[in-house]
Amino acid sequence: METALAELHSQFDIDGYIEALPRHVLGLPRSNAPPRYQVSRFPLLKPYNGFTGIERRRGGHLAGWLLAAGCIRLASKCNICGSSGPLSLHGDVYYDISRDPTLCQPCHRAIHLRFYRWDEWRKVVDASAVTGREWFAQIPPHSIDIAQHLRDRWGWHAADLERSPICPFPDAIAEVLPNNMLPHPNL
Ligand SMILES: [Zn+2]
């Protein structure tokens, strides 16, 4: 059983999946970009796609700031079902915020609950997929360790969001990023 599961995991094409995710084009920060990352009062989230609660919080800091600074924008419609909202970013590859999809609340809930409610998730996918190669249609029933996959390639440097080799920021952004990101234990 363990061997079968390991085989299933190794067969999943993580690079192909990441490539299929939508991509934000980074714009220049507004002159009134926030001087601080917004500090959350909520407890850290559980790991997702191999990213720890700390890494998810760090990604949330950066994504929130990029949105507030005008460097990225929410899509006008949910990247899965096309609904116009309310919409928010879904953290998926926490080492590359530029690949965060924009999701409506029902799709966002379904994607996170899929481990327990796979049939409900597949209904969402079947109602929205056209080619079957969309990023959301590729998602397997098992969890995918995207974090480890990226560290295998980039080392812990991958986790250094503000100086990411995966999503390098132009100087105009890098120079005005706040300095209060939650520290990463491996950086
Ligand atoms: Zn949706």
JSON list of C-alpha atoms and ligand atoms in Angstrom, two decimals:
[
{"chain": "A", "resi": 1, "resn": "MET", "atom": "CA", "xyz": [0.00, 0.00, 0.00]},
{"chain": "A", "resi": 2, "resn": "GLU", "atom": "CA", "xyz": [2.76, 2.42, 0.96]},
{"chain": "A", "resi": 3, "resn": "THR", "atom": "CA", "xyz": [4.64, 1.56, -2.20]},
{"chain": "A", "resi": 4, "resn": "ALA", "atom": "CA", "xyz": [1.53, 2.16, -4.31]},
{"chain": "A", "resi": 5, "resn": "LEU", "atom": "CA", "xyz": [1.00, 5.53, -2.64]},
{"chain": "A", "resi": 6, "resn": "ALA", "atom": "CA", "xyz": [4.62, 6.54, -3.12]},
{"chain": "A", "resi": 7, "resn": "GLU", "atom": "CA", "xyz": [4.33, 5.59, -6.79]},
{"chain": "A", "resi": 8, "resn": "LEU", "atom": "CA", "xyz": [1.17, 7.68, -7.15]},
{"chain": "A", "resi": 9, "resn": "HIS", "atom": "CA", "xyz": [2.98, 10.66, -5.63]},
{"chain": "A", "resi": 10, "resn": "SER", "atom": "CA", "xyz": [6.03, 10.27, -7.83]},
{"chain": "A", "resi": 11, "resn": "GLN", "atom": "CA", "xyz": [3.85, 10.10, -10.94]},
{"chain": "A", "resi": 12, "resn": "PHE", "atom": "CA", "xyz": [2.25, 13.48, -10.34]},
{"chain": "A", "resi": 13, "resn": "ASP", "atom": "CA", "xyz": [3.85, 16.12, -12.56]},
{"chain": "A", "resi": 14, "resn": "ILE", "atom": "CA", "xyz": [4.39, 19.01, -10.12]},
{"chain": "A", "resi": 15, "resn": "ASP", "atom": "CA", "xyz": [6.20, 21.18, -12.68]},
{"chain": "A", "resi": 16, "resn": "GLY", "atom": "CA", "xyz": [3.37, 20.69, -15.16]},
{"chain": "A", "resi": 17, "resn": "TYR", "atom": "CA", "xyz": [0.86, 21.58, -12.47]},
{"chain": "A", "resi": 18, "resn": "ILE", "atom": "CA", "xyz": [2.69, 24.80, -11.49]},
{"chain": "A", "resi": 19, "resn": "GLU", "atom": "CA", "xyz": [3.02, 25.74, -15.14]},
{"chain": "A", "resi": 20, "resn": "ALA", "atom": "CA", "xyz": [-0.75, 25.41, -15.58]},
{"chain": "A", "resi": 21, "resn": "LEU", "atom": "CA", "xyz": [-1.48, 27.85, -12.71]},
{"chain": "A", "resi": 22, "resn": "PRO", "atom": "CA", "xyz": [-2.48, 31.41, -13.64]},
{"chain": "A", "resi": 23, "resn": "ARG", "atom": "CA", "xyz": [0.37, 33.91, -13.47]},
{"chain": "A", "resi": 24, "resn": "HIS", "atom": "CA", "xyz": [0.21, 37.47, -12.16]},
{"chain": "A", "resi": 25, "resn": "VAL", "atom": "CA", "xyz": [2.19, 40.07, -14.04]},
{"chain": "A", "resi": 26, "resn": "LEU", "atom": "CA", "xyz": [3.97, 42.16, -11.40]},
{"chain": "A", "resi": 27, "resn": "GLY", "atom": "CA", "xyz": [3.28, 45.88, -11.59]},
{"chain": "A", "resi": 28, "resn": "LEU", "atom": "CA", "xyz": [5.14, 48.75, -9.90]},
{"chain": "A", "resi": 29, "resn": "PRO", "atom": "CA", "xyz": [4.20, 49.54, -6.28]},
{"chain": "A", "resi": 30, "resn": "ARG", "atom": "CA", "xyz": [2.05, 52.58, -5.54]},
{"chain": "A", "resi": 31, "resn": "SER", "atom": "CA", "xyz": [3.81, 55.50, -3.86]},
{"chain": "A", "resi": 32, "resn": "ASN", "atom": "CA", "xyz": [1.63, 54.87, -0.78]},
{"chain": "A", "resi": 33, "resn": "ALA", "atom": "CA", "xyz": [2.44, 51.13, -0.54]},
{"chain": "A", "resi": 34, "resn": "PRO", "atom": "CA", "xyz": [1.99, 49.91, 3.07]},
{"chain": "A", "resi": 35, "resn": "PRO", "atom": "CA", "xyz": [5.21, 50.28, 5.14]},
{"chain": "A", "resi": 36, "resn": "ARG", "atom": "CA", "xyz": [4.45, 47.08, 7.12]},
{"chain": "A", "resi": 37, "resn": "TYR", "atom": "CA", "xyz": [3.14, 43.60, 6.38]},
{"chain": "A", "resi": 38, "resn": "GLN", "atom": "CA", "xyz": [-0.26, 43.19, 7.95]},
{"chain": "A", "resi": 39, "resn": "VAL", "atom": "CA", "xyz": [0.15, 41.19, 11.18]},
{"chain": "A", "resi": 40, "resn": "SER", "atom": "CA", "xyz": [-2.48, 38.48, 11.67]},
{"chain": "A", "resi": 41, "resn": "ARG", "atom": "CA", "xyz": [-4.01, 37.72, 15.04]},
{"chain": "A", "resi": 42, "resn": "PHE", "atom": "CA", "xyz": [-5.12, 34.28, 13.88]},
{"chain": "A", "resi": 43, "resn": "PRO", "atom": "CA", "xyz": [-3.23, 31.08, 14.74]},
{"chain": "A", "resi": 44, "resn": "LEU", "atom": "CA", "xyz": [-0.99, 29.60, 12.05]},
{"chain": "A", "resi": 45, "resn": "LEU", "atom": "CA", "xyz": [-2.71, 27.41, 9.48]},
{"chain": "A", "resi": 46, "resn": "LYS", "atom": "CA", "xyz": [-1.95, 23.70, 9.07]},
{"chain": "A", "resi": 47, "resn": "PRO", "atom": "CA", "xyz": [0.55, 22.68, 6.39]},
{"chain": "A", "resi": 48, "resn": "TYR", "atom": "CA", "xyz": [-0.72, 22.69, 2.79]},
{"chain": "A", "resi": 49, "resn": "ASN", "atom": "CA", "xyz": [1.06, 21.43, -0.33]},
{"chain": "A", "resi": 50, "resn": "GLY", "atom": "CA", "xyz": [4.06, 20.81, 1.95]},
{"chain": "A", "resi": 51, "resn": "PHE", "atom": "CA", "xyz": [4.26, 24.45, 3.08]},
{"chain": "A", "resi": 52, "resn": "THR", "atom": "CA", "xyz": [4.32, 24.91, 6.86]},
{"chain": "A", "resi": 53, "resn": "GLY", "atom": "CA", "xyz": [2.02, 27.20, 8.81]},
{"chain": "A", "resi": 54, "resn": "ILE", "atom": "CA", "xyz": [4.90, 29.69, 9.11]},
{"chain": "A", "resi": 55, "resn": "GLU", "atom": "CA", "xyz": [5.50, 29.58, 5.37]},
{"chain": "A", "resi": 56, "resn": "ARG", "atom": "CA", "xyz": [1.80, 30.07, 4.71]},
{"chain": "A", "resi": 57, "resn": "ARG", "atom": "CA", "xyz": [1.74, 33.08, 7.03]},
{"chain": "A", "resi": 58, "resn": "ARG", "atom": "CA", "xyz": [4.83, 34.50, 5.29]},
{"chain": "A", "resi": 59, "resn": "GLY", "atom": "CA", "xyz": [3.18, 33.99, 1.90]},
{"chain": "A", "resi": 60, "resn": "GLY", "atom": "CA", "xyz": [0.06, 35.69, 3.24]},
{"chain": "A", "resi": 61, "resn": "HIS", "atom": "CA", "xyz": [2.14, 38.67, 4.37]},
{"chain": "A", "resi": 62, "resn": "LEU", "atom": "CA", "xyz": [3.67, 39.03, 0.94]},
{"chain": "A", "resi": 63, "resn": "ALA", "atom": "CA", "xyz": [0.49, 38.42, -1.07]},
{"chain": "A", "resi": 64, "resn": "GLY", "atom": "CA", "xyz": [-1.47, 40.90, 1.06]},
{"chain": "A", "resi": 65, "resn": "TRP", "atom": "CA", "xyz": [1.22, 43.51, 0.64]},
{"chain": "A", "resi": 66, "resn": "LEU", "atom": "CA", "xyz": [1.54, 42.99, -3.14]},
{"chain": "A", "resi": 67, "resn": "LEU", "atom": "CA", "xyz": [-2.23, 43.41, -3.45]},
{"chain": "A", "resi": 68, "resn": "ALA", "atom": "CA", "xyz": [-2.32, 46.51, -1.24]},
{"chain": "A", "resi": 69, "resn": "ALA", "atom": "CA", "xyz": [0.66, 48.00, -3.09]},
{"chain": "A", "resi": 70, "resn": "GLY", "atom": "CA", "xyz": [-1.04, 47.41, -6.44]},
{"chain": "A", "resi": 71, "resn": "CYS", "atom": "CA", "xyz": [1.71, 45.05, -7.69]},
{"chain": "A", "resi": 72, "resn": "ILE", "atom": "CA", "xyz": [-0.78, 42.24, -8.27]},
{"chain": "A", "resi": 73, "resn": "ARG", "atom": "CA", "xyz": [-4.54, 42.32, -8.69]},
{"chain": "A", "resi": 74, "resn": "LEU", "atom": "CA", "xyz": [-7.31, 39.85, -8.12]},
{"chain": "A", "resi": 75, "resn": "ALA", "atom": "CA", "xyz": [-8.73, 38.46, -11.35]},
{"chain": "A", "resi": 76, "resn": "SER", "atom": "CA", "xyz": [-12.19, 39.85, -12.13]},
{"chain": "A", "resi": 77, "resn": "LYS", "atom": "CA", "xyz": [-13.63, 36.33, -12.00]},
{"chain": "A", "resi": 78, "resn": "CYS", "atom": "CA", "xyz": [-12.96, 33.11, -10.11]},
{"chain": "A", "resi": 79, "resn": "ASN", "atom": "CA", "xyz": [-10.18, 31.19, -11.88]},
{"chain": "A", "resi": 80, "resn": "ILE", "atom": "CA", "xyz": [-12.20, 27.99, -11.56]},
{"chain": "A", "resi": 81, "resn": "CYS", "atom": "CA", "xyz": [-15.92, 28.67, -12.02]},
{"chain": "A", "resi": 82, "resn": "GLY", "atom": "CA", "xyz": [-15.94, 32.21, -13.44]},
{"chain": "A", "resi": 83, "resn": "SER", "atom": "CA", "xyz": [-18.10, 33.63, -10.63]},
{"chain": "A", "resi": 84, "resn": "SER", "atom": "CA", "xyz": [-17.58, 37.33, -9.98]},
{"chain": "A", "resi": 85, "resn": "GLY", "atom": "CA", "xyz": [-17.23, 36.97, -6.29]},
{"chain": "A", "resi": 86, "resn": "PRO", "atom": "CA", "xyz": [-16.58, 37.74, -3.52]},
{"chain": "A", "resi": 87, "resn": "LEU", "atom": "CA", "xyz": [-13.05, 36.80, -4.57]},
{"chain": "A", "resi": 88, "resn": "SER", "atom": "CA", "xyz": [-9.71, 36.28, -2.81]},
{"chain": "A", "resi": 89, "resn": "LEU", "atom": "CA", "xyz": [-6.27, 34.85, -3.53]},
{"chain": "A", "resi": 90, "resn": "HIS", "atom": "CA", "xyz": [-5.74, 31.14, -2.89]},
{"chain": "A", "resi": 91, "resn": "GLY", "atom": "CA", "xyz": [-2.24, 30.36, -1.63]},
{"chain": "A", "resi": 92, "resn": "ASP", "atom": "CA", "xyz": [-1.07, 27.31, -3.55]},
{"chain": "A", "resi": 93, "resn": "VAL", "atom": "CA", "xyz": [2.67, 27.62, -4.24]},
{"chain": "A", "resi": 94, "resn": "TYR", "atom": "CA", "xyz": [3.72, 29.62, -1.19]},
{"chain": "A", "resi": 95, "resn": "TYR", "atom": "CA", "xyz": [7.24, 30.08, -2.58]},
{"chain": "A", "resi": 96, "resn": "ASP", "atom": "CA", "xyz": [5.83, 31.85, -5.65]},
{"chain": "A", "resi": 97, "resn": "ILE", "atom": "CA", "xyz": [3.01, 34.25, -4.86]},
{"chain": "A", "resi": 98, "resn": "SER", "atom": "CA", "xyz": [2.77, 35.26, -8.53]},
{"chain": "A", "resi": 99, "resn": "ARG", "atom": "CA", "xyz": [1.02, 31.93, -9.17]},
{"chain": "A", "resi": 100, "resn": "ASP", "atom": "CA", "xyz": [-1.79, 32.42, -6.62]},
{"chain": "A", "resi": 101, "resn": "PRO", "atom": "CA", "xyz": [-5.17, 31.79, -8.27]},
{"chain": "A", "resi": 102, "resn": "THR", "atom": "CA", "xyz": [-8.14, 34.07, -7.62]},
{"chain": "A", "resi": 103, "resn": "LEU", "atom": "CA", "xyz": [-11.04, 32.05, -6.22]},
{"chain": "A", "resi": 104, "resn": "CYS", "atom": "CA", "xyz": [-14.63, 32.61, -5.13]},
{"chain": "A", "resi": 105, "resn": "GLN", "atom": "CA", "xyz": [-15.55, 31.40, -1.65]},
{"chain": "A", "resi": 106, "resn": "PRO", "atom": "CA", "xyz": [-17.32, 28.13, -2.66]},
{"chain": "A", "resi": 107, "resn": "CYS", "atom": "CA", "xyz": [-14.42, 27.05, -4.91]},
{"chain": "A", "resi": 108, "resn": "HIS", "atom": "CA", "xyz": [-11.89, 28.06, -2.22]},
{"chain": "A", "resi": 109, "resn": "ARG", "atom": "CA", "xyz": [-13.73, 25.99, 0.35]},
{"chain": "A", "resi": 110, "resn": "ALA", "atom": "CA", "xyz": [-14.06, 23.01, -2.00]},
{"chain": "A", "resi": 111, "resn": "ILE", "atom": "CA", "xyz": [-10.36, 22.96, -2.89]},
{"chain": "A", "resi": 112, "resn": "HIS", "atom": "CA", "xyz": [-9.31, 22.84, 0.78]},
{"chain": "A", "resi": 113, "resn": "LEU", "atom": "CA", "xyz": [-11.98, 20.32, 1.80]},
{"chain": "A", "resi": 114, "resn": "ARG", "atom": "CA", "xyz": [-11.27, 17.99, -1.12]},
{"chain": "A", "resi": 115, "resn": "PHE", "atom": "CA", "xyz": [-9.33, 15.51, 1.03]},
{"chain": "A", "resi": 116, "resn": "TYR", "atom": "CA", "xyz": [-12.56, 14.77, 2.92]},
{"chain": "A", "resi": 117, "resn": "ARG", "atom": "CA", "xyz": [-15.14, 15.62, 0.26]},
{"chain": "A", "resi": 118, "resn": "TRP", "atom": "CA", "xyz": [-13.56, 14.47, -2.98]},
{"chain": "A", "resi": 119, "resn": "ASP", "atom": "CA", "xyz": [-16.90, 13.98, -4.79]},
{"chain": "A", "resi": 120, "resn": "GLU", "atom": "CA", "xyz": [-17.95, 17.57, -4.07]},
{"chain": "A", "resi": 121, "resn": "TRP", "atom": "CA", "xyz": [-14.61, 18.85, -5.33]},
{"chain": "A", "resi": 122, "resn": "ARG", "atom": "CA", "xyz": [-14.91, 16.81, -8.54]},
{"chain": "A", "resi": 123, "resn": "LYS", "atom": "CA", "xyz": [-18.36, 18.26, -9.18]},
{"chain": "A", "resi": 124, "resn": "VAL", "atom": "CA", "xyz": [-16.80, 21.73, -9.10]},
{"chain": "A", "resi": 125, "resn": "VAL", "atom": "CA", "xyz": [-14.04, 20.57, -11.46]},
{"chain": "A", "resi": 126, "resn": "ASP", "atom": "CA", "xyz": [-16.42, 18.80, -13.86]},
{"chain": "A", "resi": 127, "resn": "ALA", "atom": "CA", "xyz": [-18.68, 21.86, -14.04]},
{"chain": "A", "resi": 128, "resn": "SER", "atom": "CA", "xyz": [-15.77, 24.18, -14.89]},
{"chain": "A", "resi": 129, "resn": "ALA", "atom": "CA", "xyz": [-13.04, 22.28, -16.74]},
{"chain": "A", "resi": 130, "resn": "VAL", "atom": "CA", "xyz": [-13.01, 22.48, -20.53]},
{"chain": "A", "resi": 131, "resn": "THR", "atom": "CA", "xyz": [-9.82, 20.68, -21.57]},
{"chain": "A", "resi": 132, "resn": "GLY", "atom": "CA", "xyz": [-9.17, 18.71, -18.39]},
{"chain": "A", "resi": 133, "resn": "ARG", "atom": "CA", "xyz": [-5.60, 20.08, -18.39]},
{"chain": "A", "resi": 134, "resn": "GLU", "atom": "CA", "xyz": [-6.52, 23.12, -16.27]},
{"chain": "A", "resi": 135, "resn": "TRP", "atom": "CA", "xyz": [-4.50, 23.37, -13.03]},
{"chain": "A", "resi": 136, "resn": "PHE", "atom": "CA", "xyz": [-7.56, 22.62, -10.91]},
{"chain": "A", "resi": 137, "resn": "ALA", "atom": "CA", "xyz": [-8.48, 19.62, -13.03]},
{"chain": "A", "resi": 138, "resn": "GLN", "atom": "CA", "xyz": [-4.97, 18.19, -12.46]},
{"chain": "A", "resi": 139, "resn": "ILE", "atom": "CA", "xyz": [-5.23, 18.24, -8.66]},
{"chain": "A", "resi": 140, "resn": "PRO", "atom": "CA", "xyz": [-4.93, 14.66, -7.32]},
{"chain": "A", "resi": 141, "resn": "PRO", "atom": "CA", "xyz": [-6.82, 13.23, -4.33]},
{"chain": "A", "resi": 142, "resn": "HIS", "atom": "CA", "xyz": [-3.57, 12.92, -2.36]},
{"chain": "A", "resi": 143, "resn": "SER", "atom": "CA", "xyz": [-1.61, 15.89, -1.03]},
{"chain": "A", "resi": 144, "resn": "ILE", "atom": "CA", "xyz": [1.29, 17.13, -3.15]},
{"chain": "A", "resi": 145, "resn": "ASP", "atom": "CA", "xyz": [4.58, 18.21, -1.59]},
{"chain": "A", "resi": 146, "resn": "ILE", "atom": "CA", "xyz": [5.23, 21.22, -3.79]},
{"chain": "A", "resi": 147, "resn": "ALA", "atom": "CA", "xyz": [7.45, 22.76, -1.09]},
{"chain": "A", "resi": 148, "resn": "GLN", "atom": "CA", "xyz": [9.91, 19.84, -1.04]},
{"chain": "A", "resi": 149, "resn": "HIS", "atom": "CA", "xyz": [9.87, 19.64, -4.83]},
{"chain": "A", "resi": 150, "resn": "LEU", "atom": "CA", "xyz": [10.94, 23.30, -5.08]},
{"chain": "A", "resi": 151, "resn": "ARG", "atom": "CA", "xyz": [13.56, 22.93, -2.31]},
{"chain": "A", "resi": 152, "resn": "ASP", "atom": "CA", "xyz": [15.02, 19.91, -4.12]},
{"chain": "A", "resi": 153, "resn": "ARG", "atom": "CA", "xyz": [15.72, 22.31, -6.97]},
{"chain": "A", "resi": 154, "resn": "TRP", "atom": "CA", "xyz": [16.50, 25.61, -5.21]},
{"chain": "A", "resi": 155, "resn": "GLY", "atom": "CA", "xyz": [17.41, 24.63, -1.64]},
{"chain": "A", "resi": 156, "resn": "TRP", "atom": "CA", "xyz": [16.11, 26.74, 1.25]},
{"chain": "A", "resi": 157, "resn": "HIS", "atom": "CA", "xyz": [16.66, 29.81, -0.92]},
{"chain": "A", "resi": 158, "resn": "ALA", "atom": "CA", "xyz": [13.24, 28.89, -2.38]},
{"chain": "A", "resi": 159, "resn": "ALA", "atom": "CA", "xyz": [11.64, 29.81, 0.95]},
{"chain": "A", "resi": 160, "resn": "ASP", "atom": "CA", "xyz": [13.21, 33.29, 0.96]},
{"chain": "A", "resi": 161, "resn": "LEU", "atom": "CA", "xyz": [10.11, 34.94, -0.51]},
{"chain": "A", "resi": 162, "resn": "GLU", "atom": "CA", "xyz": [11.45, 38.48, -0.60]},
{"chain": "A", "resi": 163, "resn": "ARG", "atom": "CA", "xyz": [14.56, 37.38, -2.52]},
{"chain": "A", "resi": 164, "resn": "SER", "atom": "CA", "xyz": [13.02, 34.46, -4.33]},
{"chain": "A", "resi": 165, "resn": "PRO", "atom": "CA", "xyz": [14.88, 32.81, -7.18]},
{"chain": "A", "resi": 166, "resn": "ILE", "atom": "CA", "xyz": [11.50, 31.47, -8.35]},
{"chain": "A", "resi": 167, "resn": "CYS", "atom": "CA", "xyz": [9.70, 34.82, -8.43]},
{"chain": "A", "resi": 168, "resn": "PRO", "atom": "CA", "xyz": [12.44, 37.46, -8.56]},
{"chain": "A", "resi": 169, "resn": "PHE", "atom": "CA", "xyz": [11.21, 40.96, -7.81]},
{"chain": "A", "resi": 170, "resn": "PRO", "atom": "CA", "xyz": [12.27, 44.02, -9.79]},
{"chain": "A", "resi": 171, "resn": "ASP", "atom": "CA", "xyz": [14.24, 46.57, -7.72]},
{"chain": "A", "resi": 172, "resn": "ALA", "atom": "CA", "xyz": [11.20, 48.89, -7.61]},
{"chain": "A", "resi": 173, "resn": "ILE", "atom": "CA", "xyz": [9.41, 46.25, -5.51]},
{"chain": "A", "resi": 174, "resn": "ALA", "atom": "CA", "xyz": [12.40, 44.74, -3.66]},
{"chain": "A", "resi": 175, "resn": "GLU", "atom": "CA", "xyz": [13.50, 48.16, -2.38]},
{"chain": "A", "resi": 176, "resn": "VAL", "atom": "CA", "xyz": [10.19, 49.00, -0.71]},
{"chain": "A", "resi": 177, "resn": "LEU", "atom": "CA", "xyz": [9.22, 45.61, 0.76]},
{"chain": "A", "resi": 178, "resn": "PRO", "atom": "CA", "xyz": [8.56, 45.93, 4.51]},
{"chain": "A", "resi": 179, "resn": "ASN", "atom": "CA", "xyz": [10.97, 44.32, 6.97]},
{"chain": "A", "resi": 180, "resn": "ASN", "atom": "CA", "xyz": [8.53, 42.73, 9.40]},
{"chain": "A", "resi": 181, "resn": "MET", "atom": "CA", "xyz": [7.91, 39.35, 7.74]},
{"chain": "A", "resi": 182, "resn": "LEU", "atom": "CA", "xyz": [7.53, 36.48, 10.21]},
{"chain": "A", "resi": 183, "resn": "PRO", "atom": "CA", "xyz": [11.04, 34.90, 10.40]},
{"chain": "A", "resi": 184, "resn": "HIS", "atom": "CA", "xyz": [11.59, 31.50, 8.75]},
{"chain": "A", "resi": 185, "resn": "PRO", "atom": "CA", "xyz": [13.39, 28.96, 10.97]},
{"chain": "A", "resi": 186, "resn": "ASN", "atom": "CA", "xyz": [15.58, 27.72, 8.08]},
{"chain": "A", "resi": 187, "resn": "LEU", "atom": "CA", "xyz": [16.67, 31.10, 6.73]},
{"chain": "B", "resi": 1, "resn": "ZN", "atom": "ZN", "xyz": [-15.45, 29.70, -8.12]}
]
